[in-house]
Amino acid sequence: VLILGLGKAARTLAEQVQGRALITQTWDLTLDGWPAKGYFELPRAPLQSITSIKYYDEDDTEATVDSGTYFVDIASEPGRVVLNSGESWPSTTLRPVNGV
């Protein structure tokens, strides 16, 4: 048990120092609004996939962005979610905090 604990502690420290995930992990990222530049970067590399992009309107109603709207760039570091050509983020007025 001690060795397993030391191994986990070493991995956690290595991930913090490198800013990289060394094992598959699931993360949630919340934003106050849509990025002005047409894409947003995910803070921890390497990116493997995106489960969904959800947003909340000013009435706190949840909706999901159609996955055909964006491209998940797993080759870049950090990974990015990029609008497909001709697409735009939903124009719904978002709640003021953590709308995306």
Short mmCIF file of N, CA and C in Angstrom, two decimals:
data_model
loop_
_atom_site.label_atom_id
_atom_site.label_comp_id
_atom_site.label_asym_id
_atom_site.label_seq_id
_atom_site.Cartn_x
_atom_site.Cartn_y
_atom_site.Cartn_z
N VAL A 1 0.83 -1.19 0.00
CA VAL A 1 0.00 0.00 0.00
C VAL A 1 0.87 1.25 0.00
N LEU A 2 1.95 1.23 0.77
CA LEU A 2 2.86 2.37 0.83
C LEU A 2 3.47 2.66 -0.53
N ILE A 3 3.88 1.60 -1.23
CA ILE A 3 4.49 1.79 -2.55
C ILE A 3 3.48 2.37 -3.53
N LEU A 4 2.23 1.90 -3.50
CA LEU A 4 1.20 2.46 -4.37
C LEU A 4 0.98 3.93 -4.07
N GLY A 5 0.95 4.29 -2.80
CA GLY A 5 0.77 5.69 -2.41
C GLY A 5 1.92 6.55 -2.89
N LEU A 6 3.14 6.04 -2.78
CA LEU A 6 4.31 6.79 -3.26
C LEU A 6 4.28 6.96 -4.77
N GLY A 7 3.83 5.90 -5.47
CA GLY A 7 3.73 5.98 -6.93
C GLY A 7 2.72 7.04 -7.36
N LYS A 8 1.59 7.07 -6.69
CA LYS A 8 0.56 8.07 -7.02
C LYS A 8 1.07 9.47 -6.71
N ALA A 9 1.75 9.63 -5.58
CA ALA A 9 2.29 10.94 -5.22
C ALA A 9 3.32 11.40 -6.24
N ALA A 10 4.17 10.48 -6.70
CA ALA A 10 5.19 10.83 -7.70
C ALA A 10 4.53 11.24 -9.01
N ARG A 11 3.49 10.51 -9.44
CA ARG A 11 2.79 10.86 -10.67
C ARG A 11 2.13 12.22 -10.55
N THR A 12 1.46 12.46 -9.43
CA THR A 12 0.79 13.74 -9.21
C THR A 12 1.79 14.89 -9.27
N LEU A 13 2.93 14.73 -8.63
CA LEU A 13 3.96 15.77 -8.65
C LEU A 13 4.47 15.98 -10.08
N ALA A 14 4.74 14.89 -10.80
CA ALA A 14 5.21 15.01 -12.18
C ALA A 14 4.19 15.72 -13.05
N GLU A 15 2.90 15.43 -12.87
CA GLU A 15 1.85 16.10 -13.64
C GLU A 15 1.82 17.59 -13.34
N GLN A 16 1.97 17.96 -12.08
CA GLN A 16 1.96 19.37 -11.70
C GLN A 16 3.15 20.11 -12.30
N VAL A 17 4.31 19.51 -12.23
CA VAL A 17 5.53 20.15 -12.75
C VAL A 17 5.46 20.29 -14.27
N GLN A 18 5.01 19.24 -14.96
CA GLN A 18 4.98 19.23 -16.42
C GLN A 18 3.73 19.88 -17.01
N GLY A 19 2.67 20.02 -16.23
CA GLY A 19 1.41 20.53 -16.77
C GLY A 19 0.77 19.55 -17.73
N ARG A 20 1.03 18.27 -17.54
CA ARG A 20 0.53 17.22 -18.42
C ARG A 20 -0.13 16.13 -17.59
N ALA A 21 -1.12 15.49 -18.17
CA ALA A 21 -1.73 14.32 -17.54
C ALA A 21 -0.96 13.09 -17.99
N LEU A 22 -0.54 12.27 -17.06
CA LEU A 22 0.21 11.07 -17.40
C LEU A 22 -0.68 9.83 -17.48
N ILE A 23 -1.92 9.95 -17.03
CA ILE A 23 -2.91 8.88 -17.17
C ILE A 23 -4.20 9.52 -17.69
N THR A 24 -5.09 8.71 -18.23
CA THR A 24 -6.37 9.23 -18.72
C THR A 24 -7.15 9.83 -17.55
N GLN A 25 -7.64 11.04 -17.76
CA GLN A 25 -8.39 11.76 -16.73
C GLN A 25 -9.58 12.45 -17.36
N THR A 26 -10.56 12.76 -16.55
CA THR A 26 -11.72 13.53 -17.00
C THR A 26 -11.72 14.86 -16.26
N TRP A 27 -11.82 15.94 -17.03
CA TRP A 27 -11.80 17.29 -16.46
C TRP A 27 -13.01 18.07 -16.93
N ASP A 28 -13.46 19.00 -16.11
CA ASP A 28 -14.48 19.96 -16.49
C ASP A 28 -13.82 21.33 -16.58
N LEU A 29 -14.15 22.07 -17.62
CA LEU A 29 -13.66 23.43 -17.78
C LEU A 29 -14.87 24.34 -17.87
N THR A 30 -14.90 25.38 -17.07
CA THR A 30 -16.01 26.34 -17.15
C THR A 30 -15.46 27.70 -17.54
N LEU A 31 -16.24 28.38 -18.37
CA LEU A 31 -15.86 29.71 -18.87
C LEU A 31 -17.04 30.65 -18.67
N ASP A 32 -16.75 31.93 -18.57
CA ASP A 32 -17.82 32.92 -18.42
C ASP A 32 -18.47 33.27 -19.75
N GLY A 33 -17.80 32.95 -20.86
CA GLY A 33 -18.37 33.27 -22.17
C GLY A 33 -17.63 32.55 -23.27
N TRP A 34 -18.08 32.76 -24.50
CA TRP A 34 -17.45 32.14 -25.67
C TRP A 34 -16.16 32.88 -25.99
N PRO A 35 -15.14 32.19 -26.48
CA PRO A 35 -13.89 32.85 -26.83
C PRO A 35 -14.07 33.74 -28.06
N ALA A 36 -13.48 34.91 -28.04
CA ALA A 36 -13.59 35.85 -29.16
C ALA A 36 -12.80 35.38 -30.38
N LYS A 37 -11.79 34.57 -30.17
CA LYS A 37 -10.91 34.17 -31.27
C LYS A 37 -11.36 32.93 -32.03
N GLY A 38 -12.53 32.36 -31.72
CA GLY A 38 -13.04 31.23 -32.48
C GLY A 38 -12.57 29.87 -31.98
N TYR A 39 -11.75 29.85 -30.98
CA TYR A 39 -11.33 28.58 -30.39
C TYR A 39 -10.97 28.80 -28.93
N PHE A 40 -10.95 27.72 -28.18
CA PHE A 40 -10.41 27.81 -26.84
C PHE A 40 -9.47 26.65 -26.59
N GLU A 41 -8.49 26.92 -25.75
CA GLU A 41 -7.47 25.94 -25.42
C GLU A 41 -7.83 25.25 -24.11
N LEU A 42 -7.51 23.98 -24.05
CA LEU A 42 -7.71 23.20 -22.84
C LEU A 42 -6.40 23.20 -22.06
N PRO A 43 -6.46 23.52 -20.78
CA PRO A 43 -5.24 23.80 -20.02
C PRO A 43 -4.33 22.62 -19.73
N ARG A 44 -4.76 21.40 -19.90
CA ARG A 44 -3.90 20.27 -19.55
C ARG A 44 -3.73 19.36 -20.76
N ALA A 45 -2.49 19.08 -21.09
CA ALA A 45 -2.17 18.20 -22.21
C ALA A 45 -1.91 16.79 -21.69
N PRO A 46 -1.99 15.79 -22.53
CA PRO A 46 -2.52 15.83 -23.89
C PRO A 46 -4.05 15.66 -23.88
N LEU A 47 -4.69 16.32 -24.81
CA LEU A 47 -6.14 16.20 -24.96
C LEU A 47 -6.44 14.93 -25.75
N GLN A 48 -7.36 14.11 -25.25
CA GLN A 48 -7.77 12.90 -25.95
C GLN A 48 -9.11 13.07 -26.64
N SER A 49 -10.06 13.71 -25.96
CA SER A 49 -11.40 13.87 -26.53
C SER A 49 -12.19 14.88 -25.73
N ILE A 50 -13.32 15.30 -26.31
CA ILE A 50 -14.28 16.18 -25.64
C ILE A 50 -15.58 15.40 -25.56
N THR A 51 -16.15 15.31 -24.38
CA THR A 51 -17.42 14.61 -24.21
C THR A 51 -18.57 15.47 -24.73
N SER A 52 -18.60 16.74 -24.32
CA SER A 52 -19.65 17.65 -24.77
C SER A 52 -19.28 19.07 -24.37
N ILE A 53 -19.93 20.02 -25.02
CA ILE A 53 -19.82 21.43 -24.64
C ILE A 53 -21.23 21.88 -24.28
N LYS A 54 -21.40 22.21 -23.03
CA LYS A 54 -22.71 22.65 -22.54
C LYS A 54 -22.64 24.13 -22.19
N TYR A 55 -23.78 24.79 -22.34
CA TYR A 55 -23.85 26.20 -21.96
C TYR A 55 -25.19 26.47 -21.30
N TYR A 56 -25.24 27.59 -20.58
CA TYR A 56 -26.42 27.95 -19.80
C TYR A 56 -26.87 29.35 -20.18
N ASP A 57 -28.14 29.49 -20.55
CA ASP A 57 -28.65 30.81 -20.91
C ASP A 57 -28.94 31.62 -19.65
N GLU A 58 -29.40 32.85 -19.84
CA GLU A 58 -29.62 33.75 -18.71
C GLU A 58 -30.71 33.25 -17.76
N ASP A 59 -31.54 32.30 -18.22
CA ASP A 59 -32.56 31.70 -17.35
C ASP A 59 -32.06 30.42 -16.70
N ASP A 60 -30.76 30.13 -16.89
CA ASP A 60 -30.10 28.95 -16.32
C ASP A 60 -30.56 27.64 -16.96
N THR A 61 -31.02 27.72 -18.21
CA THR A 61 -31.42 26.52 -18.95
C THR A 61 -30.20 25.96 -19.66
N GLU A 62 -29.94 24.67 -19.47
CA GLU A 62 -28.78 24.03 -20.07
C GLU A 62 -29.06 23.61 -21.50
N ALA A 63 -28.07 23.77 -22.38
CA ALA A 63 -28.14 23.29 -23.76
C ALA A 63 -26.76 22.75 -24.13
N THR A 64 -26.71 21.95 -25.19
CA THR A 64 -25.46 21.35 -25.64
C THR A 64 -25.16 21.82 -27.06
N VAL A 65 -23.91 22.20 -27.30
CA VAL A 65 -23.48 22.61 -28.64
C VAL A 65 -23.40 21.35 -29.51
N ASP A 66 -23.97 21.41 -30.71
CA ASP A 66 -23.90 20.30 -31.65
C ASP A 66 -22.43 20.03 -31.97
N SER A 67 -22.01 18.78 -31.90
CA SER A 67 -20.60 18.45 -32.13
C SER A 67 -20.15 18.74 -33.56
N GLY A 68 -21.08 18.93 -34.49
CA GLY A 68 -20.72 19.31 -35.85
C GLY A 68 -20.31 20.76 -35.98
N THR A 69 -20.47 21.52 -34.91
CA THR A 69 -20.13 22.94 -34.90
C THR A 69 -18.64 23.16 -34.72
N TYR A 70 -17.97 22.21 -34.10
CA TYR A 70 -16.57 22.42 -33.73
C TYR A 70 -15.71 21.20 -34.06
N PHE A 71 -14.41 21.44 -34.09
CA PHE A 71 -13.40 20.43 -34.33
C PHE A 71 -12.55 20.32 -33.07
N VAL A 72 -12.26 19.11 -32.64
CA VAL A 72 -11.40 18.90 -31.47
C VAL A 72 -9.99 18.64 -31.97
N ASP A 73 -9.10 19.58 -31.71
CA ASP A 73 -7.71 19.52 -32.16
C ASP A 73 -6.86 18.86 -31.08
N ILE A 74 -6.66 17.55 -31.22
CA ILE A 74 -5.87 16.82 -30.23
C ILE A 74 -4.38 16.82 -30.59
N ALA A 75 -4.03 17.30 -31.79
CA ALA A 75 -2.63 17.32 -32.20
C ALA A 75 -1.87 18.49 -31.59
N SER A 76 -2.54 19.60 -31.34
CA SER A 76 -1.89 20.77 -30.75
C SER A 76 -1.72 20.59 -29.26
N GLU A 77 -0.73 21.27 -28.73
CA GLU A 77 -0.56 21.32 -27.27
C GLU A 77 -0.41 22.76 -26.87
N PRO A 78 -1.32 23.29 -26.08
CA PRO A 78 -2.44 22.55 -25.51
C PRO A 78 -3.50 22.23 -26.56
N GLY A 79 -4.32 21.24 -26.26
CA GLY A 79 -5.41 20.88 -27.16
C GLY A 79 -6.39 22.03 -27.30
N ARG A 80 -7.11 22.04 -28.43
CA ARG A 80 -8.04 23.15 -28.69
C ARG A 80 -9.38 22.61 -29.17
N VAL A 81 -10.39 23.42 -28.96
CA VAL A 81 -11.70 23.22 -29.57
C VAL A 81 -11.87 24.40 -30.51
N VAL A 82 -12.02 24.12 -31.81
CA VAL A 82 -12.01 25.14 -32.85
C VAL A 82 -13.33 25.11 -33.61
N LEU A 83 -13.89 26.29 -33.85
CA LEU A 83 -15.11 26.35 -34.66
C LEU A 83 -14.83 25.85 -36.07
N ASN A 84 -15.74 25.04 -36.62
CA ASN A 84 -15.63 24.65 -38.01
C ASN A 84 -15.91 25.86 -38.89
N SER A 85 -15.38 25.82 -40.10
CA SER A 85 -15.57 26.92 -41.05
C SER A 85 -17.06 27.21 -41.24
N GLY A 86 -17.43 28.48 -41.17
CA GLY A 86 -18.81 28.90 -41.35
C GLY A 86 -19.69 28.74 -40.13
N GLU A 87 -19.15 28.23 -39.04
CA GLU A 87 -19.93 28.02 -37.82
C GLU A 87 -19.67 29.15 -36.82
N SER A 88 -20.53 29.27 -35.84
CA SER A 88 -20.34 30.24 -34.77
C SER A 88 -20.88 29.64 -33.48
N TRP A 89 -20.39 30.19 -32.38
CA TRP A 89 -20.91 29.76 -31.09
C TRP A 89 -22.35 30.23 -30.95
N PRO A 90 -23.16 29.55 -30.18
CA PRO A 90 -24.56 29.97 -30.01
C PRO A 90 -24.66 31.44 -29.59
N SER A 91 -25.64 32.13 -30.13
CA SER A 91 -25.79 33.57 -29.86
C SER A 91 -26.67 33.85 -28.65
N THR A 92 -27.09 32.81 -27.96
CA THR A 92 -27.91 32.95 -26.76
C THR A 92 -27.19 33.80 -25.72
N THR A 93 -27.93 34.66 -25.02
CA THR A 93 -27.34 35.40 -23.92
C THR A 93 -27.06 34.42 -22.79
N LEU A 94 -25.80 34.36 -22.38
CA LEU A 94 -25.38 33.42 -21.35
C LEU A 94 -25.59 33.98 -19.96
N ARG A 95 -25.70 33.08 -18.98
CA ARG A 95 -25.72 33.56 -17.61
C ARG A 95 -24.37 34.24 -17.34
N PRO A 96 -24.31 35.18 -16.42
CA PRO A 96 -23.11 36.00 -16.27
C PRO A 96 -21.86 35.28 -15.77
N VAL A 97 -22.01 34.20 -15.05
CA VAL A 97 -20.85 33.48 -14.52
C VAL A 97 -20.96 32.01 -14.90
N ASN A 98 -19.84 31.46 -15.41
CA ASN A 98 -19.78 30.04 -15.79
C ASN A 98 -20.88 29.67 -16.78
N GLY A 99 -21.05 30.49 -17.80
CA GLY A 99 -22.08 30.24 -18.80
C GLY A 99 -21.75 29.11 -19.75
N VAL A 100 -20.47 28.77 -19.86
CA VAL A 100 -20.03 27.70 -20.77
C VAL A 100 -19.28 26.66 -19.96
#
